[in-house]
Amino acid sequence: MAESVVAQKVEQLQVNGAKEEDEDLVTPWEVTTTKATGIDYDKLIVKFGCRKLDDDIIARFERITGHKAIPMLRRGMFFAHRDFSAILDRKEQGKPFYLYTGRGASSGSLHLGHLVPFIFTKWLQEVFDVPLIIQMTDDEKFLWKDMKVDDAKKMARENMKDIISVGFDASKTFIFNDFDYMCPPFYENIVKIWKVVNANQARSIFGFTPEDCMGKAAFPAVEAAPCFASSFPHIFGAKGKKNDIPCLIPCAIDQDPYFRMCRDVAPRLKASKPSLIFSTFLPALQGAQTKMSASEPNTCIFLDDTAKQIKNKINKYAFSGGQQTLEEHRAKGGNCDVDISYQFLRFFLDDDEKLEEIRVKYTKGELLSGELKALAIEEVQKIVGVMAERRKTVTDATVDEFTKIRPLAFEY
Amino acid sequence: MAESVVAQKVEQLQVNGAKEEDEDLVTPWEVTTTKATGIDYDKLIVKFGCRKLDDDIIARFERITGHKAIPMLRRGMFFAHRDFSAILDRKEQGKPFYLYTGRGASSGSLHLGHLVPFIFTKWLQEVFDVPLIIQMTDDEKFLWKDMKVDDAKKMARENMKDIISVGFDASKTFIFNDFDYMCPPFYENIVKIWKVVNANQARSIFGFTPEDCMGKAAFPAVEAAPCFASSFPHIFGAKGKKNDIPCLIPCAIDQDPYFRMCRDVAPRLKASKPSLIFSTFLPALQGAQTKMSASEPNTCIFLDDTAKQIKNKINKYAFSGGQQTLEEHRAKGGNCDVDISYQFLRFFLDDDEKLEEIRVKYTKGELLSGELKALAIEEVQKIVGVMAERRKTVTDATVDEFTKIRPLAFEY
């Protein structure tokens, strides 16, 4: 039994082409690397066939929108894309598009790693001023985990509250979970996708095996269908006329297989291809070999962690790039590339000069690990604190407001 | 290419275990035999593992319901079952159950072969006085055929009109097509079924190959989900409490794989297993080697054929068990077992004595082929005439009445 599981795993990896000796593993279900500096994202760009989000395109984004890119965009946490230029073209020409992102709810409270794409998406929505659609894949979690339908739905709803706490505008944002939203226009797009991808292709994209349940093979179309505006007639108007409104999907790079498939099938469905902008992963406290994982609470900062818990976790667990002794640190300096506190500051600290000063001082050994941790603690407490405060005001009624079938504050 | 298609086909047949030398092929997608007497249904009972509908169970049915079995039940056109006794138990105990049947619409007007299960179902509903649910699998047709979604939906709707013409009672019957009904309670059951059947099992039940589109593997759960009462909260009340109301499915034997799968998974979903009652196929005019097929119009009597067309078709095409010359026929007699006119009379002529008289006379050569055809023409014209007359009164508004999401005239 164990052997067959291992064989299956190895085969799956071979199918995905995701792991060879010393290679990183990045699939929608697993992300690991052996390197303390984390995933080699440049290699991933080549492997996945997406494009680097380079300085030119970020400069063009800033020119067209009149907004300075936030840290996670200008510092490469959002590092790759597919057809982001096409979305910038539409912004320039005043043509409509929308944002689509999502989450598979598998834990009660969200951690900071979950929230990164949402923090970015919120900012992007303000800059672009377009509708945002957020999918909660409770059906996926039910299929993949040992979980009841009602528990998957409940978890999706609880997660919605955390997501709403990032600060989204209900008049411009539609949140849904698959189990409760499933409806004819959505299903029609799912079936259309089902028709043009065969089991062989699904296997080569996702690595499914014949031992996987039927639902796993059926599910990718459910994550792909919201890429088509006609899945949401209450937002984009009557069916059949609106599949020329494309979407931009901000997401972590591990979700790419779904949308690679979706981009392949879009022309056959006479629909616009979705554009994508990909984030790296917020590293686990223990180091960049893996991302934060809710099933191992000590790897994460949760949205409901108190200021004190945040302080304790970072002090206790955040992997340090500093030296073993004070003398050694003063002499040799620290290594920012593997230091998790520094990585958090890269994600969240807006002040470029201050960040550079921290980097230089830490590298020289002038700044100590404890001091660097204190700076990260302050920044993370600030980010989480604002959201946690907002979270207190989010009730079931707030969720109902976001999930209600209704037009958004845009006309099509 | 052609070779791989052939190889695939052979493999599929092997997987289904459906065809060896001289064996009949019966799958949801194809029904053929080499024998002029038609499919060997006794062999099929053994192969599929269902049970013969014997005289004892029919006698019990008549005793419990107080109704004499109609020709197609008492003469073995409905010939096999799974757990029909469980439904009779419930009828005896006054416990609730419902009828579920369906159709994949792939032609404009229905032919008599399509209508046989519906004629039977209508009679069964009157006898049992229970809710009836009719599923139109327009999604299946879209996935299997070169067809647009809108055309599949339109065809389903047109077919509904023909089905309604059989004489169903709108206050007790809910008809839906998958593309328009898809909703959370229905989807939830679909996903639950997806979770407990793996790709290997689906392959062995349905013979899907890796070249088949993802939708084919996903679809069986869509045909199975209406077996669970919780797919219809508007009829059976709030979700989660009603999966102990079982259904009885009258259908042609080729649909058995869907429900075999469904019966396997029901206990894991804490739901009642569906019971089934299976019909043989109404033979094509040309002979019992195949069933009526809408794609070959001359094999069928259509609901919109005029009395004259019915007469001409039977006279011209109905395979005769008579001899080549009048003299030979008078001398040797005819063969009722292969005579299609006689087979039609077995399906539709209510008078047992008259049927037996016809059989005896034809076998002796006293009744001529032309005379036998005239009797069949009269009977078929009568059946089709009544439905065709009713069909004229069926409008889009009538269809809306049957498809409306509403409670039926039963309380749960």
Coordinates of C-alpha atoms in Angstrom, one line a residue, chain A residues 175-382:
Chain A
I175 CA -17.8 36.6 -3.3
F176 CA -19.3 33.1 -3.7
N177 CA -18.7 29.5 -2.7
D178 CA -19.2 26.9 -5.4
F179 CA -21.7 24.8 -3.4
D180 CA -24.0 27.7 -2.9
Y181 CA -23.5 29.6 -6.2
M182 CA -23.8 26.7 -8.6
C183 CA -26.3 27.8 -11.3
P184 CA -27.1 27.4 -15.0
P185 CA -24.8 30.1 -16.4
F186 CA -21.9 28.8 -14.3
Y187 CA -22.6 25.2 -15.1
E188 CA -22.9 25.9 -18.8
N189 CA -19.3 27.2 -18.9
I190 CA -18.1 24.2 -16.8
V191 CA -19.6 21.8 -19.3
K192 CA -18.2 23.7 -22.2
I193 CA -14.7 23.4 -20.7
W194 CA -15.3 19.7 -19.9
K195 CA -16.0 19.1 -23.6
V196 CA -12.7 20.4 -24.9
V197 CA -10.2 18.9 -22.5
N198 CA -9.7 15.1 -22.4
A199 CA -8.7 12.9 -19.6
N200 CA -5.2 12.5 -21.0
Q201 CA -4.7 16.3 -21.0
A202 CA -6.1 16.7 -17.5
R203 CA -3.7 14.0 -16.4
S204 CA -0.7 15.7 -17.9
I205 CA -1.7 19.1 -16.5
F206 CA -2.7 18.1 -13.0
G207 CA -1.1 14.7 -12.5
F208 CA -4.4 12.9 -11.7
T209 CA -4.2 9.1 -11.4
P210 CA -6.9 6.5 -12.1
E211 CA -7.2 6.0 -8.4
D212 CA -8.3 9.6 -7.9
C213 CA -12.0 10.2 -7.5
M214 CA -14.0 11.4 -10.5
G215 CA -14.5 14.7 -8.8
K216 CA -10.9 15.6 -9.0
A217 CA -10.9 15.3 -12.8
A218 CA -14.2 17.3 -13.0
F219 CA -13.1 20.1 -10.7
P220 CA -10.5 22.1 -12.8
A221 CA -13.4 23.3 -15.0
V222 CA -15.1 24.7 -11.9
E223 CA -12.0 26.8 -11.1
A224 CA -11.7 27.8 -14.7
A225 CA -15.3 28.8 -15.4
P226 CA -15.2 32.1 -13.5
C227 CA -12.6 33.3 -16.0
F228 CA -15.6 33.7 -18.4
A229 CA -17.8 36.7 -17.7
S230 CA -20.9 34.9 -18.8
S231 CA -20.7 32.8 -15.5
F232 CA -22.0 36.0 -13.8
P233 CA -25.0 37.4 -15.7
H234 CA -26.0 39.4 -12.6
I235 CA -22.8 41.4 -13.0
F236 CA -22.0 41.4 -16.7
G237 CA -25.5 41.2 -18.2
A238 CA -27.3 38.7 -20.3
K239 CA -25.5 35.6 -21.3
G240 CA -23.6 35.1 -24.6
K241 CA -22.7 38.7 -25.2
K242 CA -20.2 39.2 -22.4
N243 CA -17.5 36.7 -23.0
D244 CA -15.4 39.4 -24.6
I245 CA -14.8 40.9 -21.1
P246 CA -11.5 39.4 -20.0
C247 CA -10.3 39.0 -16.4
L248 CA -7.0 39.4 -14.6
I249 CA -6.3 36.8 -12.0
P250 CA -3.9 37.7 -9.2
C251 CA -2.9 34.4 -7.6
A252 CA 0.0 32.4 -6.3
I253 CA 2.0 30.7 -9.0
D254 CA 0.8 27.2 -7.9
Q255 CA -2.6 27.9 -9.4
D256 CA -1.2 28.3 -12.9
P257 CA -2.2 24.8 -14.2
Y258 CA -5.9 25.7 -13.9
F259 CA -5.5 28.8 -15.9
R260 CA -3.0 27.5 -18.4
M261 CA -5.8 25.0 -19.2
C262 CA -8.4 27.8 -19.3
R263 CA -6.3 29.9 -21.6
D264 CA -5.9 26.9 -24.0
V265 CA -9.6 26.3 -24.2
A266 CA -10.8 30.0 -24.2
P267 CA -10.5 30.4 -28.0
R268 CA -12.5 27.2 -28.6
L269 CA -15.3 28.7 -26.4
K270 CA -15.0 32.0 -28.3
A271 CA -14.1 33.7 -25.0
S272 CA -11.3 36.0 -24.0
K273 CA -8.2 34.4 -22.5
P274 CA -7.7 35.3 -18.8
S275 CA -4.6 37.3 -17.9
L276 CA -2.6 36.4 -14.8
I277 CA -0.3 38.0 -12.4
F278 CA 1.6 35.5 -10.1
S279 CA 2.9 35.9 -6.6
T280 CA 5.7 34.1 -4.9
F281 CA 4.8 32.4 -1.6
L282 CA 5.1 34.1 1.8
P283 CA 7.7 31.9 3.4
A284 CA 7.0 29.9 6.6
L285 CA 8.4 31.3 9.8
Q286 CA 10.9 28.4 9.8
G287 CA 12.4 29.4 6.4
A288 CA 11.7 29.7 2.7
Q289 CA 11.9 26.0 2.0
T290 CA 8.2 25.9 2.4
K291 CA 5.2 28.3 2.6
M292 CA 3.1 29.0 5.6
S293 CA 0.8 26.1 6.2
A294 CA -2.3 26.3 8.4
S295 CA -2.0 22.7 9.3
E296 CA 1.3 23.5 11.1
P297 CA 0.2 26.6 13.2
N298 CA 3.8 27.5 14.2
T299 CA 4.8 28.2 10.6
C300 CA 2.1 30.9 10.4
I301 CA 0.9 34.3 11.6
F302 CA -2.8 34.0 11.8
L303 CA -5.3 36.8 11.4
D304 CA -6.6 36.1 14.9
D305 CA -3.1 36.0 16.5
T306 CA -2.8 38.7 19.1
A307 CA 0.0 41.3 19.0
K308 CA 1.7 39.3 21.7
Q309 CA 1.4 36.0 19.9
I310 CA 2.8 37.6 16.8
K311 CA 5.7 38.9 18.8
N312 CA 6.3 35.5 20.4
K313 CA 6.0 33.6 17.2
I314 CA 8.5 35.8 15.3
N315 CA 10.9 35.8 18.2
K316 CA 10.7 32.1 18.7
Y317 CA 10.3 30.7 15.2
A318 CA 11.3 33.2 12.5
F319 CA 14.4 31.7 10.8
S320 CA 17.3 34.1 11.3
G321 CA 20.1 34.9 8.8
G322 CA 22.2 36.1 11.7
Q323 CA 25.3 34.4 13.2
Q324 CA 25.5 32.2 16.2
T325 CA 27.1 34.7 18.6
L326 CA 27.0 38.4 18.9
E327 CA 30.7 38.7 18.2
E328 CA 30.4 36.5 15.1
H329 CA 27.4 38.5 13.9
R330 CA 29.2 41.8 14.3
A331 CA 32.2 40.4 12.5
K332 CA 30.5 38.5 9.6
G333 CA 27.1 40.2 9.3
G334 CA 23.7 38.5 8.6
N335 CA 22.2 37.0 5.5
C336 CA 19.0 38.8 4.4
D337 CA 18.3 36.3 1.6
V338 CA 17.4 33.6 4.1
D339 CA 16.2 35.8 7.0
I340 CA 12.5 35.5 7.4
S341 CA 12.0 38.7 9.3
Y342 CA 13.7 40.5 6.5
Q343 CA 11.5 38.7 3.9
F344 CA 8.4 39.9 5.8
L345 CA 9.7 43.5 5.7
R346 CA 10.2 43.1 1.9
F347 CA 6.6 42.2 1.6
F348 CA 5.1 44.8 3.8
L349 CA 7.4 47.7 4.6
D350 CA 6.6 50.5 2.2
D351 CA 9.6 52.7 2.8
D352 CA 12.3 51.7 0.3
E353 CA 15.1 53.8 1.9
K354 CA 14.4 52.3 5.3
L355 CA 14.4 48.8 3.9
E356 CA 17.7 49.4 2.1
E357 CA 19.2 50.8 5.3
I358 CA 18.0 47.7 7.2
R359 CA 19.5 45.4 4.6
V360 CA 22.9 47.2 4.6
K361 CA 23.1 47.4 8.4
Y362 CA 22.1 43.8 8.9
T363 CA 24.5 42.5 6.2
K364 CA 27.3 44.4 7.8
G365 CA 26.4 43.1 11.3
E366 CA 25.5 46.5 12.6
L367 CA 21.9 45.5 13.1
L368 CA 21.3 42.4 15.3
S369 CA 18.8 39.6 14.7
G370 CA 16.7 40.6 17.7
E371 CA 16.6 44.2 16.4
L372 CA 15.6 43.0 12.9
K373 CA 12.9 40.8 14.4
A374 CA 11.6 43.7 16.4
L375 CA 11.2 45.7 13.1
A376 CA 9.4 42.8 11.4
I377 CA 7.1 42.3 14.5
E378 CA 6.2 46.0 14.4
E379 CA 5.3 45.8 10.7
V380 CA 3.4 42.5 10.8
Q381 CA 1.5 43.6 14.0
K382 CA 0.5 46.8 12.1

